[in-house]
Amino acid sequence: GAAVRFHEGELQFFADTAEDFLQRNQQNHPMSVATRPLLEKAGSLEAMEAESLAALRAGNEDPERFRVTSRYRVVEIRR
């Protein structure tokens, strides 16, 4: 007795470089702000940053700057 609908979309994120994007997110994204002290304490902050930067560079969609597209789906269920 429920109706299900899917909504798909995408968000694009831009920066001058992958490094700029990572730095901005490390300073402003709530998850980055919250986990930084834990990663520092565990001694794994530098490794996480290096792996994150490698992933961002690999996913970059713009050879001139930095751009990634994040696709998402919202599932709506109504009775």
mmCIF file of N, CA and C in Angstrom:
data_model
loop_
_atom_site.group_PDB
_atom_site.id
_atom_site.type_symbol
_atom_site.label_atom_id
_atom_site.label_comp_id
_atom_site.label_asym_id
_atom_site.label_seq_id
_atom_site.Cartn_x
_atom_site.Cartn_y
_atom_site.Cartn_z
ATOM 1 N N GLY A 1 0.784 -1.196 0.000
ATOM 2 C CA GLY A 1 0.000 0.000 0.000
ATOM 3 C C GLY A 1 0.828 1.262 0.000
ATOM 4 N N ALA A 2 2.064 1.227 -0.438
ATOM 5 C CA ALA A 2 2.900 2.435 -0.454
ATOM 6 C C ALA A 2 3.282 2.786 -1.885
ATOM 7 N N ALA A 3 3.403 4.060 -2.120
ATOM 8 C CA ALA A 3 3.883 4.551 -3.418
ATOM 9 C C ALA A 3 5.358 4.913 -3.270
ATOM 10 N N VAL A 4 6.148 4.479 -4.223
ATOM 11 C CA VAL A 4 7.588 4.730 -4.185
ATOM 12 C C VAL A 4 7.966 5.572 -5.401
ATOM 13 N N ARG A 5 8.692 6.642 -5.141
ATOM 14 C CA ARG A 5 9.202 7.491 -6.229
ATOM 15 C C ARG A 5 10.694 7.721 -6.007
ATOM 16 N N PHE A 6 11.409 7.828 -7.109
ATOM 17 C CA PHE A 6 12.843 8.089 -7.065
ATOM 18 C C PHE A 6 13.110 9.450 -7.695
ATOM 19 N N HIS A 7 13.956 10.206 -7.054
ATOM 20 C CA HIS A 7 14.396 11.488 -7.583
ATOM 21 C C HIS A 7 15.914 11.430 -7.701
ATOM 22 N N GLU A 8 16.420 11.663 -8.880
ATOM 23 C CA GLU A 8 17.868 11.639 -9.071
ATOM 24 C C GLU A 8 18.369 13.040 -9.354
ATOM 25 N N GLY A 9 19.561 13.302 -8.926
ATOM 26 C CA GLY A 9 20.159 14.598 -9.175
ATOM 27 C C GLY A 9 21.667 14.509 -9.068
ATOM 28 N N GLU A 10 22.285 15.649 -9.183
ATOM 29 C CA GLU A 10 23.728 15.698 -9.048
ATOM 30 C C GLU A 10 24.151 17.070 -8.538
ATOM 31 N N LEU A 11 25.239 17.068 -7.822
ATOM 32 C CA LEU A 11 25.865 18.287 -7.335
ATOM 33 C C LEU A 11 27.266 18.345 -7.904
ATOM 34 N N GLN A 12 27.664 19.509 -8.381
ATOM 35 C CA GLN A 12 29.028 19.672 -8.860
ATOM 36 C C GLN A 12 29.792 20.528 -7.871
ATOM 37 N N PHE A 13 31.014 20.127 -7.620
ATOM 38 C CA PHE A 13 31.899 20.843 -6.723
ATOM 39 C C PHE A 13 33.084 21.351 -7.534
ATOM 40 N N PHE A 14 33.454 22.608 -7.309
ATOM 41 C CA PHE A 14 34.512 23.262 -8.072
ATOM 42 C C PHE A 14 35.578 23.836 -7.144
ATOM 43 N N ALA A 15 36.789 23.902 -7.637
ATOM 44 C CA ALA A 15 37.891 24.579 -6.947
ATOM 45 C C ALA A 15 38.973 24.839 -7.995
ATOM 46 N N ASP A 16 39.951 25.621 -7.611
ATOM 47 C CA ASP A 16 41.066 25.859 -8.537
ATOM 48 C C ASP A 16 41.879 24.591 -8.744
ATOM 49 N N THR A 17 42.100 23.854 -7.651
ATOM 50 C CA THR A 17 42.868 22.610 -7.713
ATOM 51 C C THR A 17 42.260 21.605 -6.733
ATOM 52 N N ALA A 18 42.672 20.363 -6.880
ATOM 53 C CA ALA A 18 42.234 19.333 -5.934
ATOM 54 C C ALA A 18 42.731 19.657 -4.530
ATOM 55 N N GLU A 19 43.931 20.206 -4.433
ATOM 56 C CA GLU A 19 44.478 20.588 -3.129
ATOM 57 C C GLU A 19 43.623 21.662 -2.462
ATOM 58 N N ASP A 20 43.191 22.652 -3.254
ATOM 59 C CA ASP A 20 42.329 23.714 -2.718
ATOM 60 C C ASP A 20 41.006 23.140 -2.224
ATOM 61 N N PHE A 21 40.431 22.232 -2.991
ATOM 62 C CA PHE A 21 39.165 21.618 -2.598
ATOM 63 C C PHE A 21 39.322 20.852 -1.291
ATOM 64 N N LEU A 22 40.380 20.058 -1.187
ATOM 65 C CA LEU A 22 40.616 19.272 0.021
ATOM 66 C C LEU A 22 40.822 20.190 1.224
ATOM 67 N N GLN A 23 41.632 21.214 1.068
ATOM 68 C CA GLN A 23 41.904 22.129 2.170
ATOM 69 C C GLN A 23 40.629 22.834 2.638
ATOM 70 N N ARG A 24 39.833 23.305 1.693
ATOM 71 C CA ARG A 24 38.585 23.991 2.055
ATOM 72 C C ARG A 24 37.650 23.052 2.817
ATOM 73 N N ASN A 25 37.562 21.815 2.365
ATOM 74 C CA ASN A 25 36.690 20.859 3.043
ATOM 75 C C ASN A 25 37.232 20.461 4.408
ATOM 76 N N GLN A 26 38.540 20.365 4.534
ATOM 77 C CA GLN A 26 39.121 20.039 5.836
ATOM 78 C C GLN A 26 38.834 21.139 6.856
ATOM 79 N N GLN A 27 38.743 22.366 6.402
ATOM 80 C CA GLN A 27 38.498 23.492 7.304
ATOM 81 C C GLN A 27 37.016 23.690 7.611
ATOM 82 N N ASN A 28 36.126 23.285 6.683
ATOM 83 C CA ASN A 28 34.720 23.652 6.804
ATOM 84 C C ASN A 28 33.725 22.499 6.915
ATOM 85 N N HIS A 29 34.059 21.348 6.399
ATOM 86 C CA HIS A 29 33.091 20.249 6.418
ATOM 87 C C HIS A 29 33.001 19.690 7.838
ATOM 88 N N PRO A 30 31.785 19.564 8.380
ATOM 89 C CA PRO A 30 31.637 19.102 9.765
ATOM 90 C C PRO A 30 32.318 17.770 10.063
ATOM 91 N N MET A 31 32.272 16.830 9.139
ATOM 92 C CA MET A 31 32.914 15.533 9.389
ATOM 93 C C MET A 31 34.433 15.676 9.443
ATOM 94 N N SER A 32 34.989 16.524 8.597
ATOM 95 C CA SER A 32 36.435 16.737 8.618
ATOM 96 C C SER A 32 36.873 17.424 9.897
ATOM 97 N N VAL A 33 36.115 18.430 10.300
ATOM 98 C CA VAL A 33 36.438 19.148 11.535
ATOM 99 C C VAL A 33 36.357 18.200 12.733
ATOM 100 N N ALA A 34 35.347 17.342 12.753
ATOM 101 C CA ALA A 34 35.142 16.438 13.883
ATOM 102 C C ALA A 34 36.186 15.323 13.936
ATOM 103 N N THR A 35 36.606 14.824 12.777
ATOM 104 C CA THR A 35 37.514 13.670 12.786
ATOM 105 C C THR A 35 38.987 14.048 12.792
ATOM 106 N N ARG A 36 39.320 15.275 12.463
ATOM 107 C CA ARG A 36 40.731 15.672 12.410
ATOM 108 C C ARG A 36 41.481 15.356 13.709
ATOM 109 N N PRO A 37 40.961 15.749 14.876
ATOM 110 C CA PRO A 37 41.700 15.428 16.108
ATOM 111 C C PRO A 37 41.897 13.921 16.312
ATOM 112 N N LEU A 38 40.923 13.136 15.915
ATOM 113 C CA LEU A 38 41.046 11.680 16.064
ATOM 114 C C LEU A 38 42.121 11.122 15.142
ATOM 115 N N LEU A 39 42.153 11.614 13.903
ATOM 116 C CA LEU A 39 43.170 11.156 12.952
ATOM 117 C C LEU A 39 44.568 11.602 13.390
ATOM 118 N N GLU A 40 44.655 12.827 13.906
ATOM 119 C CA GLU A 40 45.950 13.302 14.407
ATOM 120 C C GLU A 40 46.426 12.427 15.564
ATOM 121 N N LYS A 41 45.539 12.133 16.489
ATOM 122 C CA LYS A 41 45.891 11.314 17.656
ATOM 123 C C LYS A 41 46.319 9.913 17.231
ATOM 124 N N ALA A 42 45.653 9.375 16.211
ATOM 125 C CA ALA A 42 45.976 8.032 15.725
ATOM 126 C C ALA A 42 47.217 8.020 14.831
ATOM 127 N N GLY A 43 47.710 9.203 14.460
ATOM 128 C CA GLY A 43 48.889 9.278 13.596
ATOM 129 C C GLY A 43 48.598 8.953 12.145
ATOM 130 N N SER A 44 47.339 9.061 11.744
ATOM 131 C CA SER A 44 46.986 8.685 10.364
ATOM 132 C C SER A 44 46.466 9.853 9.533
ATOM 133 N N LEU A 45 46.587 11.076 10.026
ATOM 134 C CA LEU A 45 46.083 12.235 9.282
ATOM 135 C C LEU A 45 46.798 12.398 7.943
ATOM 136 N N GLU A 46 48.114 12.326 7.940
ATOM 137 C CA GLU A 46 48.860 12.523 6.693
ATOM 138 C C GLU A 46 48.517 11.453 5.659
ATOM 139 N N ALA A 47 48.383 10.217 6.080
ATOM 140 C CA ALA A 47 48.034 9.142 5.148
ATOM 141 C C ALA A 47 46.637 9.355 4.576
ATOM 142 N N MET A 48 45.696 9.768 5.426
ATOM 143 C CA MET A 48 44.332 10.031 4.965
ATOM 144 C C MET A 48 44.322 11.183 3.966
ATOM 145 N N GLU A 49 45.082 12.229 4.247
ATOM 146 C CA GLU A 49 45.151 13.361 3.323
ATOM 147 C C GLU A 49 45.734 12.939 1.982
ATOM 148 N N ALA A 50 46.773 12.142 1.999
ATOM 149 C CA ALA A 50 47.399 11.685 0.754
ATOM 150 C C ALA A 50 46.439 10.817 -0.058
ATOM 151 N N GLU A 51 45.732 9.917 0.612
ATOM 152 C CA GLU A 51 44.774 9.063 -0.094
ATOM 153 C C GLU A 51 43.594 9.874 -0.620
ATOM 154 N N SER A 52 43.141 10.840 0.166
ATOM 155 C CA SER A 52 42.038 11.697 -0.283
ATOM 156 C C SER A 52 42.450 12.506 -1.504
ATOM 157 N N LEU A 53 43.627 13.069 -1.467
ATOM 158 C CA LEU A 53 44.107 13.861 -2.592
ATOM 159 C C LEU A 53 44.255 12.996 -3.845
ATOM 160 N N ALA A 54 44.749 11.791 -3.704
ATOM 161 C CA ALA A 54 44.871 10.879 -4.848
ATOM 162 C C ALA A 54 43.495 10.564 -5.439
ATOM 163 N N ALA A 55 42.504 10.324 -4.587
ATOM 164 C CA ALA A 55 41.149 10.040 -5.065
ATOM 165 C C ALA A 55 40.549 11.253 -5.764
ATOM 166 N N LEU A 56 40.758 12.436 -5.213
ATOM 167 C CA LEU A 56 40.238 13.651 -5.846
ATOM 168 C C LEU A 56 40.886 13.894 -7.197
ATOM 169 N N ARG A 57 42.182 13.704 -7.284
ATOM 170 C CA ARG A 57 42.876 13.883 -8.576
ATOM 171 C C ARG A 57 42.376 12.866 -9.600
ATOM 172 N N ALA A 58 42.176 11.635 -9.175
ATOM 173 C CA ALA A 58 41.710 10.590 -10.095
ATOM 174 C C ALA A 58 40.287 10.873 -10.578
ATOM 175 N N GLY A 59 39.467 11.485 -9.730
ATOM 176 C CA GLY A 59 38.077 11.759 -10.093
ATOM 177 C C GLY A 59 37.847 13.109 -10.733
ATOM 178 N N ASN A 60 38.901 13.896 -10.886
ATOM 179 C CA ASN A 60 38.761 15.230 -11.458
ATOM 180 C C ASN A 60 38.216 15.147 -12.883
ATOM 181 N N GLU A 61 37.203 15.950 -13.169
ATOM 182 C CA GLU A 61 36.543 15.937 -14.480
ATOM 183 C C GLU A 61 36.952 17.103 -15.369
ATOM 184 N N ASP A 62 37.852 17.957 -14.909
ATOM 185 C CA ASP A 62 38.218 19.161 -15.663
ATOM 186 C C ASP A 62 39.730 19.279 -15.740
ATOM 187 N N PRO A 63 40.308 19.208 -16.931
ATOM 188 C CA PRO A 63 41.765 19.277 -17.033
ATOM 189 C C PRO A 63 42.352 20.657 -16.709
ATOM 190 N N GLU A 64 41.507 21.693 -16.713
ATOM 191 C CA GLU A 64 41.990 23.054 -16.464
ATOM 192 C C GLU A 64 41.902 23.457 -14.994
ATOM 193 N N ARG A 65 40.912 22.943 -14.288
ATOM 194 C CA ARG A 65 40.684 23.284 -12.881
ATOM 195 C C ARG A 65 40.350 21.998 -12.138
ATOM 196 N N PHE A 66 39.542 22.120 -11.119
ATOM 197 C CA PHE A 66 39.068 20.934 -10.405
ATOM 198 C C PHE A 66 37.549 20.950 -10.391
ATOM 199 N N ARG A 67 36.967 19.831 -10.781
ATOM 200 C CA ARG A 67 35.508 19.672 -10.748
ATOM 201 C C ARG A 67 35.185 18.197 -10.559
ATOM 202 N N VAL A 68 34.285 17.911 -9.639
ATOM 203 C CA VAL A 68 33.759 16.558 -9.485
ATOM 204 C C VAL A 68 32.243 16.651 -9.401
ATOM 205 N N THR A 69 31.586 15.610 -9.871
ATOM 206 C CA THR A 69 30.137 15.535 -9.827
ATOM 207 C C THR A 69 29.734 14.423 -8.879
ATOM 208 N N SER A 70 28.877 14.766 -7.945
ATOM 209 C CA SER A 70 28.365 13.795 -6.990
ATOM 210 C C SER A 70 26.907 13.519 -7.346
ATOM 211 N N ARG A 71 26.646 12.296 -7.784
ATOM 212 C CA ARG A 71 25.285 11.905 -8.134
ATOM 213 C C ARG A 71 24.586 11.344 -6.904
ATOM 214 N N TYR A 72 23.294 11.571 -6.813
ATOM 215 C CA TYR A 72 22.546 11.073 -5.672
ATOM 216 C C TYR A 72 21.146 10.661 -6.091
ATOM 217 N N ARG A 73 20.511 9.882 -5.227
ATOM 218 C CA ARG A 73 19.129 9.443 -5.448
ATOM 219 C C ARG A 73 18.374 9.574 -4.129
ATOM 220 N N VAL A 74 17.216 10.184 -4.201
ATOM 221 C CA VAL A 74 16.324 10.280 -3.064
ATOM 222 C C VAL A 74 15.177 9.316 -3.309
ATOM 223 N N VAL A 75 14.900 8.458 -2.348
ATOM 224 C CA VAL A 75 13.807 7.512 -2.446
ATOM 225 C C VAL A 75 12.682 8.027 -1.545
ATOM 226 N N GLU A 76 11.528 8.253 -2.138
ATOM 227 C CA GLU A 76 10.372 8.759 -1.409
ATOM 228 C C GLU A 76 9.324 7.661 -1.318
ATOM 229 N N ILE A 77 8.953 7.321 -0.105
ATOM 230 C CA ILE A 77 7.942 6.291 0.123
ATOM 231 C C ILE A 77 6.774 6.929 0.885
ATOM 232 N N ARG A 78 5.596 6.832 0.289
ATOM 233 C CA ARG A 78 4.411 7.412 0.923
ATOM 234 C C ARG A 78 3.316 6.365 0.996
ATOM 235 N N ARG A 79 2.616 6.401 2.099
ATOM 236 C CA ARG A 79 1.470 5.497 2.276
ATOM 237 C C ARG A 79 0.200 6.223 1.973
#
